[in-house]
GROMACS .gro file of N, CA and C in nm:
model
  390
    1MET      N    1   1.550   2.517  -0.238
    1MET     CA    2   1.437   2.510  -0.307
    1MET      C    3   1.395   2.378  -0.323
    2GLY      N    4   1.485   2.296  -0.364
    2GLY     CA    5   1.451   2.136  -0.374
    2GLY      C    6   1.404   2.109  -0.533
    3SER      N    7   1.407   1.963  -0.563
    3SER     CA    8   1.327   1.894  -0.678
    3SER      C    9   1.238   1.930  -0.709
    4VAL      N   10   1.187   1.913  -0.813
    4VAL     CA   11   1.045   1.917  -0.854
    4VAL      C   12   0.938   1.805  -0.756
    5GLY      N   13   1.000   1.683  -0.757
    5GLY     CA   14   0.954   1.604  -0.664
    5GLY      C   15   0.930   1.666  -0.534
    6GLU      N   16   1.026   1.695  -0.468
    6GLU     CA   17   1.028   1.726  -0.326
    6GLU      C   18   0.907   1.851  -0.297
    7ARG      N   19   0.912   1.929  -0.414
    7ARG     CA   20   0.810   2.045  -0.408
    7ARG      C   21   0.656   2.018  -0.448
    8LEU      N   22   0.649   1.892  -0.519
    8LEU     CA   23   0.518   1.860  -0.540
    8LEU      C   24   0.466   1.749  -0.392
    9SER      N   25   0.563   1.720  -0.345
    9SER     CA   26   0.518   1.632  -0.226
    9SER      C   27   0.483   1.769  -0.130
   10ARG      N   28   0.583   1.854  -0.105
   10ARG     CA   29   0.533   1.963  -0.006
   10ARG      C   30   0.372   2.019  -0.050
   11ALA      N   31   0.321   2.038  -0.153
   11ALA     CA   32   0.226   2.092  -0.198
   11ALA      C   33   0.091   1.985  -0.159
   12ARG      N   34   0.151   1.855  -0.174
   12ARG     CA   35   0.038   1.720  -0.148
   12ARG      C   36   0.013   1.764   0.004
   13VAL      N   37   0.105   1.791   0.077
   13VAL     CA   38   0.091   1.773   0.245
   13VAL      C   39  -0.002   1.884   0.262
   14GLN      N   40   0.080   2.016   0.216
   14GLN     CA   41  -0.047   2.151   0.232
   14GLN      C   42  -0.195   2.123   0.186
   15ALA      N   43  -0.194   2.057   0.087
   15ALA     CA   44  -0.338   2.038   0.000
   15ALA      C   45  -0.413   1.943   0.098
   16PHE      N   46  -0.346   1.866   0.169
   16PHE     CA   47  -0.440   1.741   0.209
   16PHE      C   48  -0.491   1.785   0.352
   17VAL      N   49  -0.646   1.752   0.335
   17VAL     CA   50  -0.692   1.786   0.474
   17VAL      C   51  -0.789   1.674   0.518
   18GLY      N   52  -0.788   1.614   0.639
   18GLY     CA   53  -0.860   1.516   0.702
   18GLY      C   54  -0.788   1.381   0.693
   19ARG      N   55  -0.862   1.283   0.715
   19ARG     CA   56  -0.827   1.125   0.733
   19ARG      C   57  -0.728   1.116   0.824
   20ASP      N   58  -0.754   1.244   0.966
   20ASP     CA   59  -0.635   1.195   1.037
   20ASP      C   60  -0.647   1.073   1.136
   21GLU      N   61  -0.729   1.013   1.137
   21GLU     CA   62  -0.737   0.874   1.175
   21GLU      C   63  -0.656   0.766   1.089
   22GLU      N   64  -0.691   0.798   0.967
   22GLU     CA   65  -0.632   0.660   0.871
   22GLU      C   66  -0.462   0.699   0.896
   23LEU      N   67  -0.430   0.839   0.864
   23LEU     CA   68  -0.297   0.865   0.865
   23LEU      C   69  -0.209   0.820   1.025
   24GLY      N   70  -0.318   0.868   1.126
   24GLY     CA   71  -0.236   0.811   1.253
   24GLY      C   72  -0.251   0.671   1.270
   25ARG      N   73  -0.317   0.587   1.208
   25ARG     CA   74  -0.325   0.439   1.232
   25ARG      C   75  -0.181   0.354   1.108
   26PHE      N   76  -0.179   0.426   1.007
   26PHE     CA   77  -0.052   0.424   0.944
   26PHE      C   78   0.086   0.442   0.995
   27ALA      N   79   0.072   0.549   1.073
   27ALA     CA   80   0.194   0.614   1.115
   27ALA      C   81   0.211   0.479   1.259
   28ALA      N   82   0.135   0.465   1.303
   28ALA     CA   83   0.149   0.364   1.405
   28ALA      C   84   0.198   0.253   1.358
   29ALA      N   85   0.129   0.178   1.265
   29ALA     CA   86   0.208   0.053   1.185
   29ALA      C   87   0.336   0.074   1.119
   30LEU      N   88   0.380   0.185   1.091
   30LEU     CA   89   0.540   0.204   1.058
   30LEU      C   90   0.640   0.242   1.154
   31ALA      N   91   0.556   0.290   1.264
   31ALA     CA   92   0.650   0.259   1.399
   31ALA      C   93   0.661   0.135   1.491
   32GLY      N   94   0.586   0.044   1.405
   32GLY     CA   95   0.605  -0.103   1.457
   32GLY      C   96   0.497  -0.108   1.592
   33ASP      N   97   0.397  -0.015   1.600
   33ASP     CA   98   0.270  -0.045   1.727
   33ASP      C   99   0.258  -0.187   1.706
   34PRO      N  100   0.224  -0.313   1.786
   34PRO     CA  101   0.213  -0.408   1.785
   34PRO      C  102   0.050  -0.422   1.796
   35GLN      N  103   0.000  -0.301   1.813
   35GLN     CA  104  -0.135  -0.323   1.812
   35GLN      C  105  -0.209  -0.246   1.699
   36ALA      N  106  -0.123  -0.182   1.624
   36ALA     CA  107  -0.171  -0.131   1.483
   36ALA      C  108  -0.210  -0.266   1.385
   37PRO      N  109  -0.274  -0.208   1.301
   37PRO     CA  110  -0.311  -0.304   1.184
   37PRO      C  111  -0.201  -0.330   1.086
   38PHE      N  112  -0.200  -0.461   1.031
   38PHE     CA  113  -0.078  -0.523   0.935
   38PHE      C  114  -0.114  -0.483   0.825
   39ALA      N  115  -0.252  -0.499   0.775
   39ALA     CA  116  -0.303  -0.456   0.668
   39ALA      C  117  -0.430  -0.359   0.640
   40PHE      N  118  -0.395  -0.285   0.532
   40PHE     CA  119  -0.535  -0.154   0.532
   40PHE      C  120  -0.608  -0.186   0.417
   41TYR      N  121  -0.733  -0.174   0.399
   41TYR     CA  122  -0.807  -0.175   0.304
   41TYR      C  123  -0.891  -0.038   0.274
   42VAL      N  124  -0.844  -0.001   0.169
   42VAL     CA  125  -0.926   0.177   0.179
   42VAL      C  126  -1.040   0.129   0.059
   43TYR      N  127  -1.126   0.189   0.058
   43TYR     CA  128  -1.251   0.132  -0.024
   43TYR      C  129  -1.351   0.282  -0.020
   44GLY      N  130  -1.397   0.286  -0.128
   44GLY     CA  131  -1.509   0.380  -0.164
   44GLY      C  132  -1.540   0.417  -0.300
   45PRO      N  133  -1.617   0.505  -0.338
   45PRO     CA  134  -1.676   0.527  -0.476
   45PRO      C  135  -1.553   0.625  -0.522
   46GLY      N  136  -1.590   0.608  -0.657
   46GLY     CA  137  -1.471   0.697  -0.723
   46GLY      C  138  -1.493   0.854  -0.679
   47GLY      N  139  -1.400   0.919  -0.642
   47GLY     CA  140  -1.398   1.039  -0.634
   47GLY      C  141  -1.386   1.106  -0.509
   48ILE      N  142  -1.393   0.989  -0.403
   48ILE     CA  143  -1.381   1.017  -0.284
   48ILE      C  144  -1.216   1.065  -0.208
   49GLY      N  145  -1.138   1.050  -0.285
   49GLY     CA  146  -0.994   1.089  -0.245
   49GLY      C  147  -0.885   0.936  -0.191
   50LYS      N  148  -0.956   0.834  -0.256
   50LYS     CA  149  -0.852   0.710  -0.216
   50LYS      C  150  -0.732   0.715  -0.279
   51SER      N  151  -0.702   0.741  -0.402
   51SER     CA  152  -0.563   0.784  -0.439
   51SER      C  153  -0.495   0.888  -0.406
   52THR      N  154  -0.553   0.976  -0.364
   52THR     CA  155  -0.506   1.116  -0.275
   52THR      C  156  -0.422   1.064  -0.167
   53LEU      N  157  -0.509   1.004  -0.083
   53LEU     CA  158  -0.519   0.954   0.044
   53LEU      C  159  -0.361   0.825   0.028
   54LEU      N  160  -0.387   0.762  -0.089
   54LEU     CA  161  -0.274   0.651  -0.098
   54LEU      C  162  -0.134   0.686  -0.125
   55ARG      N  163  -0.138   0.865  -0.166
   55ARG     CA  164  -0.016   0.911  -0.225
   55ARG      C  165   0.042   0.982  -0.106
   56ARG      N  166  -0.037   1.022  -0.025
   56ARG     CA  167  -0.002   1.075   0.116
   56ARG      C  168   0.057   0.958   0.192
   57LEU      N  169   0.016   0.838   0.213
   57LEU     CA  170   0.041   0.737   0.274
   57LEU      C  171   0.170   0.713   0.227
   58ALA      N  172   0.217   0.686   0.096
   58ALA     CA  173   0.342   0.651   0.025
   58ALA      C  174   0.441   0.771   0.077
   59ASP      N  175   0.412   0.884   0.109
   59ASP     CA  176   0.487   0.989   0.129
   59ASP      C  177   0.535   0.981   0.292
   60HIS      N  178   0.440   0.925   0.378
   60HIS     CA  179   0.486   0.888   0.515
   60HIS      C  180   0.537   0.760   0.528
   61ALA      N  181   0.552   0.641   0.432
   61ALA     CA  182   0.615   0.521   0.450
   61ALA      C  183   0.786   0.591   0.375
   62ARG      N  184   0.788   0.668   0.289
   62ARG     CA  185   0.940   0.703   0.202
   62ARG      C  186   0.994   0.779   0.321
   63ALA      N  187   0.911   0.854   0.412
   63ALA     CA  188   0.984   0.964   0.516
   63ALA      C  189   1.014   0.875   0.617
   64ALA      N  190   0.937   0.756   0.635
   64ALA     CA  191   0.999   0.679   0.766
   64ALA      C  192   1.107   0.569   0.713
   65GLY      N  193   1.149   0.601   0.570
   65GLY     CA  194   1.252   0.518   0.559
   65GLY      C  195   1.203   0.392   0.498
   66ARG      N  196   1.100   0.368   0.470
   66ARG     CA  197   1.060   0.239   0.447
   66ARG      C  198   1.063   0.199   0.261
   67LEU      N  199   1.124   0.100   0.246
   67LEU     CA  200   1.109   0.050   0.092
   67LEU      C  201   0.939   0.020   0.061
   68LEU      N  202   0.922   0.080  -0.051
   68LEU     CA  203   0.806   0.109  -0.087
   68LEU      C  204   0.754   0.004  -0.235
   69VAL      N  205   0.665  -0.049  -0.238
   69VAL     CA  206   0.656  -0.142  -0.370
   69VAL      C  207   0.507  -0.108  -0.392
   70GLU      N  208   0.492  -0.072  -0.527
   70GLU     CA  209   0.352  -0.017  -0.588
   70GLU      C  210   0.341  -0.060  -0.713
   71LEU      N  211   0.204  -0.142  -0.694
   71LEU     CA  212   0.141  -0.223  -0.764
   71LEU      C  213   0.017  -0.172  -0.828
   72ASP      N  214  -0.007  -0.187  -0.939
   72ASP     CA  215  -0.163  -0.130  -0.999
   72ASP      C  216  -0.173  -0.249  -1.047
   73GLY      N  217  -0.329  -0.283  -0.979
   73GLY     CA  218  -0.427  -0.398  -1.026
   73GLY      C  219  -0.455  -0.397  -1.149
   74ARG      N  220  -0.482  -0.326  -1.246
   74ARG     CA  221  -0.519  -0.312  -1.364
   74ARG      C  222  -0.410  -0.391  -1.456
   75PHE      N  223  -0.295  -0.396  -1.445
   75PHE     CA  224  -0.191  -0.463  -1.489
   75PHE      C  225  -0.118  -0.582  -1.404
   76VAL      N  226  -0.184  -0.639  -1.342
   76VAL     CA  227  -0.143  -0.723  -1.259
   76VAL      C  228  -0.228  -0.864  -1.336
   77SER      N  229  -0.119  -0.974  -1.379
   77SER     CA  230  -0.150  -1.075  -1.447
   77SER      C  231  -0.237  -1.201  -1.389
   78ARG      N  232  -0.313  -1.276  -1.432
   78ARG     CA  233  -0.381  -1.393  -1.386
   78ARG      C  234  -0.283  -1.486  -1.297
   79ASP      N  235  -0.146  -1.477  -1.299
   79ASP     CA  236  -0.075  -1.573  -1.241
   79ASP      C  237   0.009  -1.502  -1.131
   80PRO      N  238  -0.063  -1.594  -1.017
   80PRO     CA  239   0.006  -1.536  -0.876
   80PRO      C  240   0.144  -1.506  -0.867
   81ALA      N  241   0.215  -1.622  -0.939
   81ALA     CA  242   0.381  -1.613  -1.001
   81ALA      C  243   0.431  -1.480  -1.034
   82ASP      N  244   0.326  -1.417  -1.102
   82ASP     CA  245   0.368  -1.253  -1.145
   82ASP      C  246   0.367  -1.167  -1.041
   83PHE      N  247   0.265  -1.164  -0.969
   83PHE     CA  248   0.221  -1.074  -0.857
   83PHE      C  249   0.357  -1.113  -0.773
   84GLU      N  250   0.375  -1.221  -0.747
   84GLU     CA  251   0.482  -1.242  -0.639
   84GLU      C  252   0.591  -1.180  -0.696
   85ARG      N  253   0.644  -1.202  -0.805
   85ARG     CA  254   0.762  -1.151  -0.868
   85ARG      C  255   0.761  -0.996  -0.831
   86ALA      N  256   0.659  -0.925  -0.890
   86ALA     CA  257   0.663  -0.794  -0.860
   86ALA      C  258   0.666  -0.742  -0.735
   87ALA      N  259   0.620  -0.802  -0.649
   87ALA     CA  260   0.599  -0.760  -0.500
   87ALA      C  261   0.725  -0.855  -0.411
   88GLY      N  262   0.832  -0.888  -0.489
   88GLY     CA  263   0.918  -0.945  -0.412
   88GLY      C  264   0.990  -0.905  -0.292
   89PRO      N  265   0.994  -0.787  -0.292
   89PRO     CA  266   1.140  -0.710  -0.200
   89PRO      C  267   0.995  -0.717  -0.067
   90PHE      N  268   0.834  -0.710  -0.090
   90PHE     CA  269   0.786  -0.767   0.021
   90PHE      C  270   0.798  -0.856   0.099
   91LEU      N  271   0.805  -0.984   0.050
   91LEU     CA  272   0.852  -1.076   0.132
   91LEU      C  273   1.012  -1.104   0.165
   92ASP      N  274   1.073  -1.015   0.120
   92ASP     CA  275   1.232  -1.038   0.136
   92ASP      C  276   1.272  -0.956   0.237
   93VAL      N  277   1.245  -0.819   0.242
   93VAL     CA  278   1.321  -0.683   0.278
   93VAL      C  279   1.219  -0.671   0.407
   94PRO      N  280   1.267  -0.718   0.527
   94PRO     CA  281   1.177  -0.639   0.642
   94PRO      C  282   1.142  -0.514   0.624
   95GLY      N  283   1.027  -0.446   0.676
   95GLY     CA  284   0.969  -0.322   0.692
   95GLY      C  285   0.947  -0.276   0.537
   96THR      N  286   0.929  -0.352   0.449
   96THR     CA  287   0.888  -0.306   0.331
   96THR      C  288   0.707  -0.279   0.337
   97VAL      N  289   0.669  -0.174   0.243
   97VAL     CA  290   0.534  -0.190   0.239
   97VAL      C  291   0.495  -0.171   0.109
   98LEU      N  292   0.374  -0.258   0.114
   98LEU     CA  293   0.344  -0.276  -0.040
   98LEU      C  294   0.223  -0.201  -0.061
   99PHE      N  295   0.188  -0.117  -0.177
   99PHE     CA  296   0.064  -0.098  -0.191
   99PHE      C  297  -0.006  -0.147  -0.336
  100VAL      N  298  -0.126  -0.204  -0.348
  100VAL     CA  299  -0.166  -0.233  -0.465
  100VAL      C  300  -0.287  -0.141  -0.478
  101ASP      N  301  -0.272  -0.050  -0.583
  101ASP     CA  302  -0.392   0.033  -0.618
  101ASP      C  303  -0.504  -0.017  -0.730
  102SER      N  304  -0.599   0.030  -0.720
  102SER     CA  305  -0.700  -0.071  -0.809
  102SER      C  306  -0.730  -0.213  -0.816
  103PHE      N  307  -0.740  -0.270  -0.661
  103PHE     CA  308  -0.734  -0.352  -0.630
  103PHE      C  309  -0.802  -0.454  -0.665
  104GLU      N  310  -0.955  -0.366  -0.727
  104GLU     CA  311  -1.064  -0.441  -0.790
  104GLU      C  312  -1.037  -0.500  -0.907
  105HIS      N  313  -0.970  -0.499  -0.953
  105HIS     CA  314  -0.887  -0.529  -1.100
  105HIS      C  315  -0.851  -0.670  -1.100
  106CYS      N  316  -0.804  -0.685  -0.974
  106CYS     CA  317  -0.738  -0.806  -0.927
  106CYS      C  318  -0.759  -0.889  -0.838
  107GLN      N  319  -0.919  -0.868  -0.780
  107GLN     CA  320  -0.971  -0.940  -0.675
  107GLN      C  321  -0.964  -1.053  -0.672
  108TRP      N  322  -0.994  -1.132  -0.760
  108TRP     CA  323  -0.948  -1.270  -0.744
  108TRP      C  324  -0.856  -1.333  -0.696
  109LEU      N  325  -0.726  -1.225  -0.662
  109LEU     CA  326  -0.622  -1.263  -0.601
  109LEU      C  327  -0.612  -1.282  -0.449
  110GLU      N  328  -0.730  -1.228  -0.402
  110GLU     CA  329  -0.784  -1.210  -0.258
  110GLU      C  330  -0.748  -1.338  -0.162
  111SER      N  331  -0.771  -1.427  -0.211
  111SER     CA  332  -0.765  -1.534  -0.125
  111SER      C  333  -0.613  -1.598  -0.111
  112TRP      N  334  -0.583  -1.594  -0.226
  112TRP     CA  335  -0.438  -1.639  -0.253
  112TRP      C  336  -0.340  -1.545  -0.153
  113LEU      N  337  -0.366  -1.400  -0.173
  113LEU     CA  338  -0.276  -1.336  -0.117
  113LEU      C  339  -0.278  -1.354   0.069
  114TRP      N  340  -0.399  -1.361   0.108
  114TRP     CA  341  -0.432  -1.374   0.256
  114TRP      C  342  -0.385  -1.510   0.306
  115HIS      N  343  -0.383  -1.611   0.213
  115HIS     CA  344  -0.359  -1.778   0.249
  115HIS      C  345  -0.225  -1.810   0.224
  116HIS      N  346  -0.198  -1.783   0.068
  116HIS     CA  347  -0.033  -1.794   0.040
  116HIS      C  348   0.105  -1.711   0.051
  117PHE      N  349   0.025  -1.580   0.038
  117PHE     CA  350   0.141  -1.469   0.010
  117PHE      C  351   0.149  -1.412   0.113
  118LEU      N  352   0.052  -1.361   0.203
  118LEU     CA  353   0.076  -1.269   0.347
  118LEU      C  354   0.185  -1.345   0.429
  119PRO      N  355   0.133  -1.479   0.460
  119PRO     CA  356   0.200  -1.562   0.570
  119PRO      C  357   0.365  -1.571   0.550
  120ARG      N  358   0.396  -1.558   0.417
  120ARG     CA  359   0.537  -1.566   0.400
  120ARG      C  360   0.601  -1.426   0.369
  121ALA      N  361   0.547  -1.328   0.400
  121ALA     CA  362   0.605  -1.206   0.410
  121ALA      C  363   0.717  -1.151   0.526
  122ALA      N  364   0.813  -1.072   0.516
  122ALA     CA  365   0.908  -1.043   0.617
  122ALA      C  366   0.873  -0.967   0.704
  123ASP      N  367   0.918  -0.991   0.806
  123ASP     CA  368   0.877  -0.917   0.903
  123ASP      C  369   0.852  -0.795   0.938
  124ASP      N  370   0.784  -0.712   1.019
  124ASP     CA  371   0.759  -0.578   1.041
  124ASP      C  372   0.726  -0.473   0.898
  125LEU      N  373   0.620  -0.535   0.837
  125LEU     CA  374   0.591  -0.473   0.730
  125LEU      C  375   0.421  -0.419   0.736
  126SER      N  376   0.390  -0.349   0.627
  126SER     CA  377   0.251  -0.292   0.627
  126SER      C  378   0.192  -0.351   0.478
  127LEU      N  379   0.079  -0.362   0.447
  127LEU     CA  380   0.012  -0.371   0.344
  127LEU      C  381  -0.106  -0.286   0.303
  128ILE      N  382  -0.069  -0.181   0.224
  128ILE     CA  383  -0.188  -0.136   0.167
  128ILE      C  384  -0.270  -0.185   0.022
  129HIS      N  385  -0.381  -0.206   0.033
  129HIS     CA  386  -0.462  -0.220  -0.111
  129HIS      C  387  -0.580  -0.121  -0.122
  130ILE      N  388  -0.599  -0.060  -0.249
  130ILE     CA  389  -0.705   0.012  -0.265
  130ILE      C  390  -0.784  -0.083  -0.377
   0.00000   0.00000   0.00000
């Protein structure tokens, strides 16, 4: 029968419809396709399923055996060093996937992420931020 978490994951898979292109691109990134994007930016108005897509992508990352680091932009401090500590495995462990949900709450970090954080990331990884 499986744990409650496994049953919820199966239910999410069965209820999830569409987004085949996004799922395919993420699967290619997880498989190490050099043509696949390194970073994914999921955006749009509230209620269109961004968080549902994020949970589905997290399921894919876990199924691929990837370490997953999940941060919520609503709770990121103004100090980039705090973000770096929270996302530490992304810098140190190859294959780590980093999700930053509610990125609009820490958008001030975007330039720092692209210019200082991401260039130091471990090889073979993916970034998602919403």
